[in-house]
Amino acid sequence: MTSQGTENGTHRRSMSSREVLSQTDRAINAMSQLHHRSRSVKTSTELAHDFRVSEREKMASRASSTRPRERSPLRPEKEQPESVRVASTESSNTAGTMNQPPQTVFNHEVTLLPKALSSLARRVHPSPLSFQLQGLKKPPPLERMTLDVQHAVIMDDLLHVLMGSEGQYIRFHERYNPSVEVDRLSGPEFRLAKGLDPSLRDLAKALLKLATYHSSVEAFVEIQSKVEYGVVNHALCAAMRHIMKEYLALMSDMEYKMLTSPSFTLNMFHIETMDMGRKLAELSRIVQQISRKEEPESEDADDLGTDFDKIMETLKANDGNLNALSNLGISKTTSTIAKGGDVIKLLTDRLYSVSGDPAARELLTYLVKEASRPYMRMLNMWLHRGIIADPFNEFLIKEQKSIRRERLDEDYTDEYWDKRYTLRKDDLPPQIADARTCDKILLAGKFLNVVRECGGVDVSNEIKDVPETIDDPRLLSNINAAYAHANGYLLSLLINAHKLSERLTSLKHYFFLDQADFFTNFMDLASHELRKPAKNVSTSKLQSLLDLALRQPGSITATDPFKEDISVQLNEVGLTEWLMRIVSVSGLDPGDITAMQLSAATPASDKSSERDEKKAITGIQALQFDFKIPFPLSLVISRKTILRYQLLFRHLVALKHIEQLLGVAWLEQAKSAGWAQRSKNRHLQRWKSRAWNLRAKMLVFIEQVLYFSTTEVVEPNWCSLMAGISEVKTVDALMQNHVDFLDTCLKECMLTNSKLLRVMAKLMAACKLFATYTVQLSKTLPTIDFEASDANSAATDKISKLESILLQYEQNFDHHLKILMDALNYYAATETVVLLSLCARIEVCMIAETQHDP
């Protein structure tokens, strides 16, 4: 009996693979008919699996038949789905194995998950673990098996385990819970049944690492394929899924060799899977790195602030529609999802660290290429169209859709240009992480976005001949070419199509009073209205008078094509007070300017209202112009720059107004009898001479400051700006040159220094008060002169009072003028050398006026 079994075993091992396959087909057909008669719903795959089980039992039986005292173990029937409800028994006689009593019947139900995690995720509910099943019959112990039998059953178990399920002698560890995402991503731990031969145990443990890697990568692919993980993760999962197909093909080949080749051993199994094991080990390391990046974090103030900003931005973008909040994905548990550039960065860093391993380098290079393809599509769309196609917020450019072009008329901080598109500096791939490269990417898309909104970009053409992966050597050259193209396109649009130079020249006429004959006419027409308190002035009346002055025949503005864009405004805060609030904090900061605008529009308290009434400004002090700038010129001439123009305009208007008041005082002194006639009283005549001299000094001072501000500050800087426009290479440089021009003018006009501001405010107030005072004296001075000729004591007291008041004016003016001269000398040496010219002019003129005796 033993010899006959041995001969049959020898004959069986010598059979060709074709005969084995033909027997397989015949057996499948026979089993198919049997199951059809029993009204089963088993598939051909399950039938083939049953036959393979029978074949393995035959092999184990033949191996044990050479040892009469050993009995071959019976393999329990595979667990079947409960929805199929198949009660199977071992057909030992048919398979040629030893007769065994029927196994215990296990009913197992296969159910579908109510909702898949992703489109390619498994829909079948995972089967229960072995230690969770009650009444499961234990397989025969390994201690009772020979080495050959152990080899056969362990190899069979390993095939099941390497496909993600449990075997008879290799089980999941109790610590592993497949329903917990962290456990699935870490991969299962296994426990081997006792009694296994040490050599087989070592080989099995080495192969079980491959099973752990496979389960970990498979779970990662399933989880990261969710919609919220972004297209870069989806592309990475697709690349990993391709490698997993190679793994499945390898397992199929291993099973075929095990069934058809008697010489196929566990050691050969291990050698055949070593290359795939190294690949899966590398993939598992990547899985662990990305999983650690995505560990949940505790909610803090920054996270809550980010969520709040996201909610507000979404509400603004959707006009307050609350239904739009459902797509935000803000949960109570804050989690950092590694996606987009962050995933590419992790892969690239890993690639650099394994550059000495050719196989790992080849694998990582493949993953970086495949994962970066959707990222590069977004990058090319941004570089060549100015469009962000980023539904999952993973691109390096972040867009705030709540900041719209329509708000440019109210934007005092250049928010549209500075904050609508920003960089995600923490999620930059290393290939484009250089600051210069990032700036080029950001600006190229910004420029094209502006051109596209003006209808200048054809988005119908397909983007061709561009790098499709992030490791393409053409990447940087593509970025540079896109930046140069977008920059030149927008520059040409601004300078040529929208006539930027003509707009700036018009601004110079209106705000810097260049060739401002219209402004003299306007001041004459509106002098009565501008003398009123600012709150009583009619803006519409001033606008009508300004339109009349602008259309005056012969005026330079009559032919200006942009005169319709100028309008009159009245500011509620005086120039000096406004500048002092800003400068005392941090200079001309855009945030402070915005705060000033908001505070001007906010109702004041009772105390502040009383204080404001005491410091009420007149219409001439509140007067300022505004200018409408169309898009895209509003990016260069923004609300922030218009505000700087207004500050300089109000400064020049204040000097012009005081010059006009002193001129009126001079006319009054020249034509009034009380001033023009020589007094008989020696003291009164000397008082008149001192008053003429002080008025002349004040007029010279104001004229020198006005000349300095217009001729030595605005004009040279203006010429530099216009020369720079013809030579500028980038739009960003053009915008910066414009802002620098205005900031330089403000600084050199002494509007950014608190000490100079205070001194200039006191000197200008003294000049204004003295001019008004001398004009008012024209009516009373003849009476005083007549009384003084009679040596009247009352007239003597009046003359003494006049001398006392005049002395106060002289001392006040001279004192503050000296302070100003010292401050100008100091700041000319430390900050702005151009102030030295003003200091020298004032000093020379003051000396000349002092020596001159009218």
Short mmCIF file of C-alpha atoms in Angstrom, two decimals, residues 378-716:
data_model
loop_
_atom_site.label_atom_id
_atom_site.label_comp_id
_atom_site.label_asym_id
_atom_site.label_seq_id
_atom_site.Cartn_x
_atom_site.Cartn_y
_atom_site.Cartn_z
CA MET A 378 -2.47 73.42 -12.28
CA LEU A 379 0.89 75.19 -12.54
CA ASN A 380 0.75 75.40 -16.34
CA MET A 381 -2.84 76.66 -16.20
CA TRP A 382 -1.74 79.41 -13.80
CA LEU A 383 1.42 80.33 -15.74
CA HIS A 384 -0.20 80.40 -19.19
CA ARG A 385 -3.82 81.33 -18.45
CA GLY A 386 -3.80 83.14 -15.12
CA ILE A 387 -6.45 80.71 -13.84
CA ILE A 388 -6.38 78.66 -10.64
CA ALA A 389 -8.01 75.24 -11.13
CA ASP A 390 -7.58 74.11 -7.54
CA PRO A 391 -10.81 72.64 -6.08
CA PHE A 392 -9.01 71.04 -3.12
CA ASN A 393 -6.72 73.92 -2.01
CA GLU A 394 -3.44 72.14 -2.70
CA PHE A 395 -1.77 74.45 -5.25
CA LEU A 396 1.07 76.77 -4.16
CA ILE A 397 -1.08 79.83 -5.00
CA LYS A 398 -3.98 80.58 -2.69
CA GLU A 399 -6.92 82.60 -3.97
CA GLN A 400 -9.27 84.64 -1.81
CA LYS A 401 -12.39 84.93 -3.90
CA SER A 402 -14.02 87.32 -1.45
CA ILE A 403 -11.62 90.06 -2.62
CA ARG A 404 -13.18 91.26 -5.83
CA ARG A 405 -12.27 93.77 -8.48
CA GLU A 406 -15.39 95.80 -7.74
CA ARG A 407 -13.94 96.77 -4.33
CA LEU A 408 -10.94 98.61 -5.83
CA ASP A 409 -12.72 101.94 -5.39
CA GLU A 410 -12.75 101.38 -1.61
CA ASP A 411 -9.44 99.54 -1.21
CA TYR A 412 -6.95 101.74 0.65
CA THR A 413 -4.47 98.90 1.24
CA ASP A 414 -3.96 97.42 -2.28
CA GLU A 415 -5.75 94.34 -0.98
CA TYR A 416 -6.79 93.18 -4.42
CA TRP A 417 -3.22 93.01 -5.68
CA ASP A 418 -1.46 91.96 -2.46
CA LYS A 419 -3.95 89.57 -0.87
CA ARG A 420 -6.19 88.13 -3.58
CA TYR A 421 -3.41 85.76 -4.63
CA THR A 422 -0.81 84.68 -2.08
CA LEU A 423 1.76 81.91 -1.69
CA ARG A 424 1.32 78.85 0.50
CA LYS A 425 4.90 79.01 1.74
CA ASP A 426 4.64 75.86 3.87
CA ASP A 427 3.51 73.62 0.98
CA LEU A 428 6.11 74.38 -1.68
CA PRO A 429 7.73 71.51 -3.61
CA PRO A 430 11.55 71.72 -3.34
CA GLN A 431 11.87 72.04 -7.12
CA ILE A 432 10.23 75.49 -7.04
CA ALA A 433 10.80 76.50 -3.42
CA ASP A 434 13.34 79.17 -4.30
CA ALA A 435 12.03 82.61 -3.35
CA ARG A 436 12.85 84.13 -6.73
CA THR A 437 11.13 81.29 -8.59
CA CYS A 438 8.04 81.53 -6.36
CA ASP A 439 7.78 85.25 -6.95
CA LYS A 440 7.96 84.72 -10.70
CA ILE A 441 5.22 82.09 -10.55
CA LEU A 442 3.02 84.33 -8.43
CA LEU A 443 3.52 87.42 -10.56
CA ALA A 444 3.18 85.61 -13.90
CA GLY A 445 -0.25 84.35 -12.95
CA LYS A 446 -1.23 87.70 -11.44
CA PHE A 447 -0.28 89.54 -14.61
CA LEU A 448 -2.17 87.12 -16.85
CA ASN A 449 -5.15 87.21 -14.50
CA VAL A 450 -5.36 90.98 -14.95
CA VAL A 451 -4.96 90.71 -18.71
CA ARG A 452 -7.56 87.94 -18.83
CA GLU A 453 -10.10 90.06 -16.93
CA CYS A 454 -9.52 92.76 -19.53
CA GLY A 455 -10.20 90.22 -22.27
CA GLY A 456 -6.61 89.94 -23.46
CA VAL A 457 -5.92 86.21 -22.99
CA ASP A 458 -7.21 83.59 -25.39
CA VAL A 459 -8.13 80.61 -23.21
CA SER A 460 -9.44 78.50 -26.09
CA ASN A 461 -6.02 77.38 -27.33
CA GLU A 462 -4.52 74.27 -25.83
CA ILE A 463 -1.38 74.66 -23.75
CA LYS A 464 1.37 72.80 -25.62
CA ASP A 465 5.04 71.99 -25.21
CA VAL A 466 5.14 72.47 -21.44
CA PRO A 467 6.66 70.20 -18.77
CA GLU A 468 4.19 67.64 -17.47
CA THR A 469 6.19 66.44 -14.45
CA ILE A 470 7.93 68.43 -11.80
CA ASP A 471 11.32 66.83 -12.45
CA ASP A 472 11.31 67.92 -16.10
CA PRO A 473 14.54 69.89 -16.83
CA ARG A 474 12.45 72.44 -18.78
CA LEU A 475 10.56 73.50 -15.63
CA LEU A 476 12.55 76.63 -14.75
CA SER A 477 12.88 77.76 -18.34
CA ASN A 478 9.09 77.39 -18.71
CA ILE A 479 8.52 79.53 -15.61
CA ASN A 480 10.93 82.22 -16.81
CA ALA A 481 9.38 82.30 -20.28
CA ALA A 482 5.84 82.52 -18.87
CA TYR A 483 6.88 85.31 -16.50
CA ALA A 484 8.54 87.32 -19.27
CA HIS A 485 5.55 86.86 -21.59
CA ALA A 486 2.95 87.81 -18.96
CA ASN A 487 4.99 90.76 -17.74
CA GLY A 488 5.52 92.19 -21.21
CA TYR A 489 1.88 91.66 -22.09
CA LEU A 490 0.56 93.56 -19.06
CA LEU A 491 3.16 96.33 -19.37
CA SER A 492 2.12 96.91 -22.96
CA LEU A 493 -1.54 96.88 -21.91
CA LEU A 494 -0.98 99.48 -19.18
CA ILE A 495 1.39 101.84 -20.96
CA ASN A 496 0.09 101.68 -24.52
CA ALA A 497 -3.53 100.56 -24.47
CA HIS A 498 -4.60 102.35 -21.27
CA LYS A 499 -2.23 105.36 -21.56
CA LEU A 500 -0.64 105.24 -18.14
CA SER A 501 1.69 108.20 -18.79
CA GLU A 502 -1.19 110.47 -19.81
CA ARG A 503 -3.11 109.48 -16.67
CA LEU A 504 -0.14 110.30 -14.46
CA THR A 505 0.32 113.66 -16.20
CA SER A 506 -3.33 114.47 -15.56
CA LEU A 507 -2.86 113.57 -11.89
CA LYS A 508 0.10 115.93 -11.74
CA HIS A 509 -2.02 118.81 -13.06
CA TYR A 510 -4.80 118.27 -10.55
CA PHE A 511 -3.00 117.17 -7.39
CA PHE A 512 0.38 118.91 -7.66
CA LEU A 513 -1.11 122.15 -9.06
CA ASP A 514 1.10 121.97 -12.14
CA GLN A 515 -0.03 124.62 -14.65
CA ALA A 516 -2.98 125.07 -12.32
CA ASP A 517 -4.73 128.08 -13.78
CA PHE A 518 -7.97 126.19 -13.27
CA PHE A 519 -7.31 126.01 -9.53
CA THR A 520 -6.88 129.80 -9.24
CA ASN A 521 -10.21 130.26 -11.00
CA PHE A 522 -11.79 127.65 -8.77
CA MET A 523 -10.48 129.30 -5.59
CA ASP A 524 -11.85 132.65 -6.71
CA LEU A 525 -15.25 131.18 -7.54
CA ALA A 526 -15.49 129.10 -4.36
CA SER A 527 -13.80 131.46 -1.89
CA HIS A 528 -17.06 132.31 -0.14
CA GLU A 529 -18.11 128.67 0.18
CA LEU A 530 -14.67 127.52 1.35
CA ARG A 531 -14.60 130.04 4.19
CA LYS A 532 -17.50 128.22 5.86
CA PRO A 533 -17.00 125.44 8.41
CA ALA A 534 -16.44 122.15 6.64
CA LYS A 535 -19.69 120.61 7.86
CA ASN A 536 -21.67 123.51 6.31
CA VAL A 537 -20.00 123.41 2.90
CA SER A 538 -22.03 122.07 -0.05
CA THR A 539 -20.02 119.46 -1.92
CA SER A 540 -22.34 119.55 -4.91
CA LYS A 541 -21.89 123.31 -5.22
CA LEU A 542 -18.11 122.95 -5.08
CA GLN A 543 -18.29 120.22 -7.75
CA SER A 544 -20.29 122.51 -10.02
CA LEU A 545 -17.78 125.33 -9.55
CA LEU A 546 -14.90 122.96 -10.25
CA ASP A 547 -16.54 121.72 -13.47
CA LEU A 548 -16.99 125.34 -14.51
CA ALA A 549 -13.32 126.11 -13.85
CA LEU A 550 -12.15 122.97 -15.68
CA ARG A 551 -14.12 123.90 -18.81
CA GLN A 552 -12.90 127.48 -18.86
CA PRO A 553 -11.77 128.26 -22.44
CA GLY A 554 -8.03 128.66 -22.65
CA SER A 555 -7.38 126.56 -19.56
CA ILE A 556 -4.97 123.67 -19.91
CA THR A 557 -7.60 121.34 -18.47
CA ALA A 558 -10.17 122.23 -21.15
CA THR A 559 -8.53 119.73 -23.52
CA ASP A 560 -7.76 117.13 -20.86
CA PRO A 561 -9.56 113.87 -21.80
CA PHE A 562 -9.68 112.77 -18.14
CA LYS A 563 -11.26 115.89 -16.61
CA GLU A 564 -14.53 114.02 -16.13
CA ASP A 565 -12.82 111.73 -13.59
CA ILE A 566 -11.92 114.51 -11.12
CA SER A 567 -14.28 115.20 -8.23
CA VAL A 568 -14.39 117.24 -5.01
CA GLN A 569 -14.31 115.74 -1.54
CA LEU A 570 -14.32 117.18 1.97
CA ASN A 571 -12.29 115.44 4.64
CA GLU A 572 -13.54 115.65 8.22
CA VAL A 573 -10.05 115.64 9.74
CA GLY A 574 -7.45 118.37 9.36
CA LEU A 575 -4.28 117.54 7.47
CA THR A 576 -1.88 118.03 10.38
CA GLU A 577 -4.02 116.09 12.84
CA TRP A 578 -4.41 113.24 10.35
CA LEU A 579 -0.70 113.04 9.58
CA MET A 580 0.22 113.25 13.26
CA ARG A 581 -2.00 110.29 14.09
CA ILE A 582 -0.36 108.23 11.38
CA VAL A 583 3.24 109.34 11.83
CA SER A 584 3.14 109.03 15.61
CA VAL A 585 2.40 105.31 15.24
CA SER A 586 4.51 103.89 12.43
CA GLY A 587 4.79 106.28 9.53
CA LEU A 588 2.57 106.09 6.49
CA ASP A 589 1.45 102.53 7.02
CA PRO A 590 -1.48 101.30 4.89
CA GLY A 591 -3.19 99.76 7.91
CA ASP A 592 -3.14 103.08 9.75
CA ILE A 593 -4.47 104.86 6.69
CA THR A 594 -7.34 102.39 6.54
CA ALA A 595 -8.02 102.89 10.22
CA MET A 596 -8.11 106.63 9.64
CA GLN A 597 -10.67 106.18 6.89
CA LEU A 598 -12.82 104.01 9.11
CA SER A 599 -12.53 106.33 12.09
CA ALA A 600 -13.60 109.26 9.93
CA ALA A 601 -16.78 107.39 9.04
CA THR A 602 -17.54 106.27 12.61
CA PRO A 603 -19.88 108.41 14.73
CA ALA A 604 -17.96 110.13 17.51
CA SER A 605 -18.88 110.20 21.17
CA ASP A 606 -20.27 113.27 22.89
CA LYS A 607 -16.91 114.36 24.31
CA SER A 608 -15.13 113.87 21.01
CA SER A 609 -17.92 115.79 19.27
CA GLU A 610 -17.44 118.75 21.60
CA ARG A 611 -13.70 118.62 21.06
CA ASP A 612 -14.18 118.46 17.30
CA GLU A 613 -16.49 121.48 17.39
CA LYS A 614 -13.74 123.49 19.09
CA LYS A 615 -11.28 122.33 16.44
CA ALA A 616 -13.68 122.66 13.53
CA ILE A 617 -11.89 123.08 10.24
CA THR A 618 -12.97 125.31 7.39
CA GLY A 619 -13.84 124.23 3.88
CA ILE A 620 -10.42 125.16 2.49
CA GLN A 621 -8.74 122.98 5.13
CA ALA A 622 -11.04 120.05 4.35
CA LEU A 623 -10.83 120.38 0.56
CA GLN A 624 -9.35 117.49 -1.42
CA PHE A 625 -9.74 116.06 -4.90
CA ASP A 626 -10.54 112.49 -5.89
CA PHE A 627 -9.83 110.75 -9.17
CA LYS A 628 -11.60 107.75 -10.74
CA ILE A 629 -9.16 105.20 -12.14
CA PRO A 630 -10.45 102.37 -14.37
CA PHE A 631 -9.22 98.78 -14.15
CA PRO A 632 -6.43 97.70 -14.72
CA LEU A 633 -4.80 101.10 -14.18
CA SER A 634 -6.25 100.98 -10.67
CA LEU A 635 -3.57 98.39 -9.84
CA VAL A 636 -0.84 100.99 -10.42
CA ILE A 637 -2.83 104.06 -9.39
CA SER A 638 -4.60 102.40 -6.48
CA ARG A 639 -6.57 103.90 -3.64
CA LYS A 640 -3.43 103.78 -1.55
CA THR A 641 -1.55 105.94 -4.03
CA ILE A 642 -4.54 108.27 -4.53
CA LEU A 643 -4.49 108.88 -0.79
CA ARG A 644 -0.84 109.94 -1.00
CA TYR A 645 -1.72 112.29 -3.84
CA GLN A 646 -4.45 113.79 -1.64
CA LEU A 647 -2.07 114.35 1.27
CA LEU A 648 0.39 116.20 -0.97
CA PHE A 649 -2.47 118.16 -2.54
CA ARG A 650 -3.80 119.32 0.82
CA HIS A 651 -0.29 120.38 1.85
CA LEU A 652 0.17 122.44 -1.31
CA VAL A 653 -3.33 123.94 -1.02
CA ALA A 654 -2.61 125.00 2.57
CA LEU A 655 0.57 126.78 1.45
CA LYS A 656 -1.27 128.37 -1.48
CA HIS A 657 -4.06 129.54 0.81
CA ILE A 658 -1.68 131.14 3.32
CA GLU A 659 0.25 132.74 0.44
CA GLN A 660 -3.03 134.16 -0.81
CA LEU A 661 -3.93 135.49 2.66
CA LEU A 662 -0.53 137.20 3.01
CA GLY A 663 -0.95 138.63 -0.50
CA VAL A 664 -4.33 140.05 0.47
CA ALA A 665 -2.70 141.56 3.59
CA TRP A 666 -0.02 143.16 1.42
CA LEU A 667 -2.68 144.64 -0.88
CA GLU A 668 -4.62 145.92 2.10
CA GLN A 669 -1.52 147.54 3.53
CA ALA A 670 -0.70 149.10 0.17
CA LYS A 671 -4.11 150.65 -0.55
CA SER A 672 -5.45 151.35 2.96
CA ALA A 673 -4.97 154.90 4.17
CA GLY A 674 -4.22 153.78 7.69
CA TRP A 675 -1.30 151.69 6.44
CA ALA A 676 -0.12 153.73 3.47
CA GLN A 677 0.04 157.21 5.10
CA ARG A 678 3.00 158.01 7.30
CA SER A 679 1.93 158.43 10.93
CA LYS A 680 2.82 161.48 12.89
CA ASN A 681 3.33 159.34 15.97
CA ARG A 682 6.83 157.95 15.97
CA HIS A 683 5.89 154.81 17.91
CA LEU A 684 2.97 153.96 15.63
CA GLN A 685 5.12 154.45 12.52
CA ARG A 686 7.78 152.13 13.94
CA TRP A 687 5.04 149.58 14.71
CA LYS A 688 3.87 149.71 11.10
CA SER A 689 7.42 149.09 9.86
CA ARG A 690 7.78 146.08 12.13
CA ALA A 691 4.40 144.71 10.95
CA TRP A 692 5.41 145.17 7.27
CA ASN A 693 8.69 143.45 7.94
CA LEU A 694 7.05 140.48 9.74
CA ARG A 695 4.46 140.12 6.98
CA ALA A 696 7.24 140.11 4.38
CA LYS A 697 9.22 137.51 6.32
CA MET A 698 6.18 135.29 6.58
CA LEU A 699 5.42 135.66 2.88
CA VAL A 700 9.00 134.84 1.93
CA PHE A 701 8.94 131.81 4.21
CA ILE A 702 5.70 130.45 2.71
CA GLU A 703 6.88 131.16 -0.84
CA GLN A 704 10.16 129.37 -0.25
CA VAL A 705 8.45 126.31 1.26
CA LEU A 706 5.96 126.21 -1.64
CA TYR A 707 8.73 126.64 -4.22
CA PHE A 708 10.80 123.96 -2.53
CA SER A 709 7.86 121.52 -2.41
CA THR A 710 6.93 121.94 -6.07
CA THR A 711 10.18 122.73 -7.87
CA GLU A 712 12.81 120.92 -5.82
CA VAL A 713 10.79 117.94 -4.57
CA VAL A 714 7.89 117.06 -6.84
CA GLU A 715 9.39 118.05 -10.21
CA PRO A 716 12.73 116.16 -9.99
#
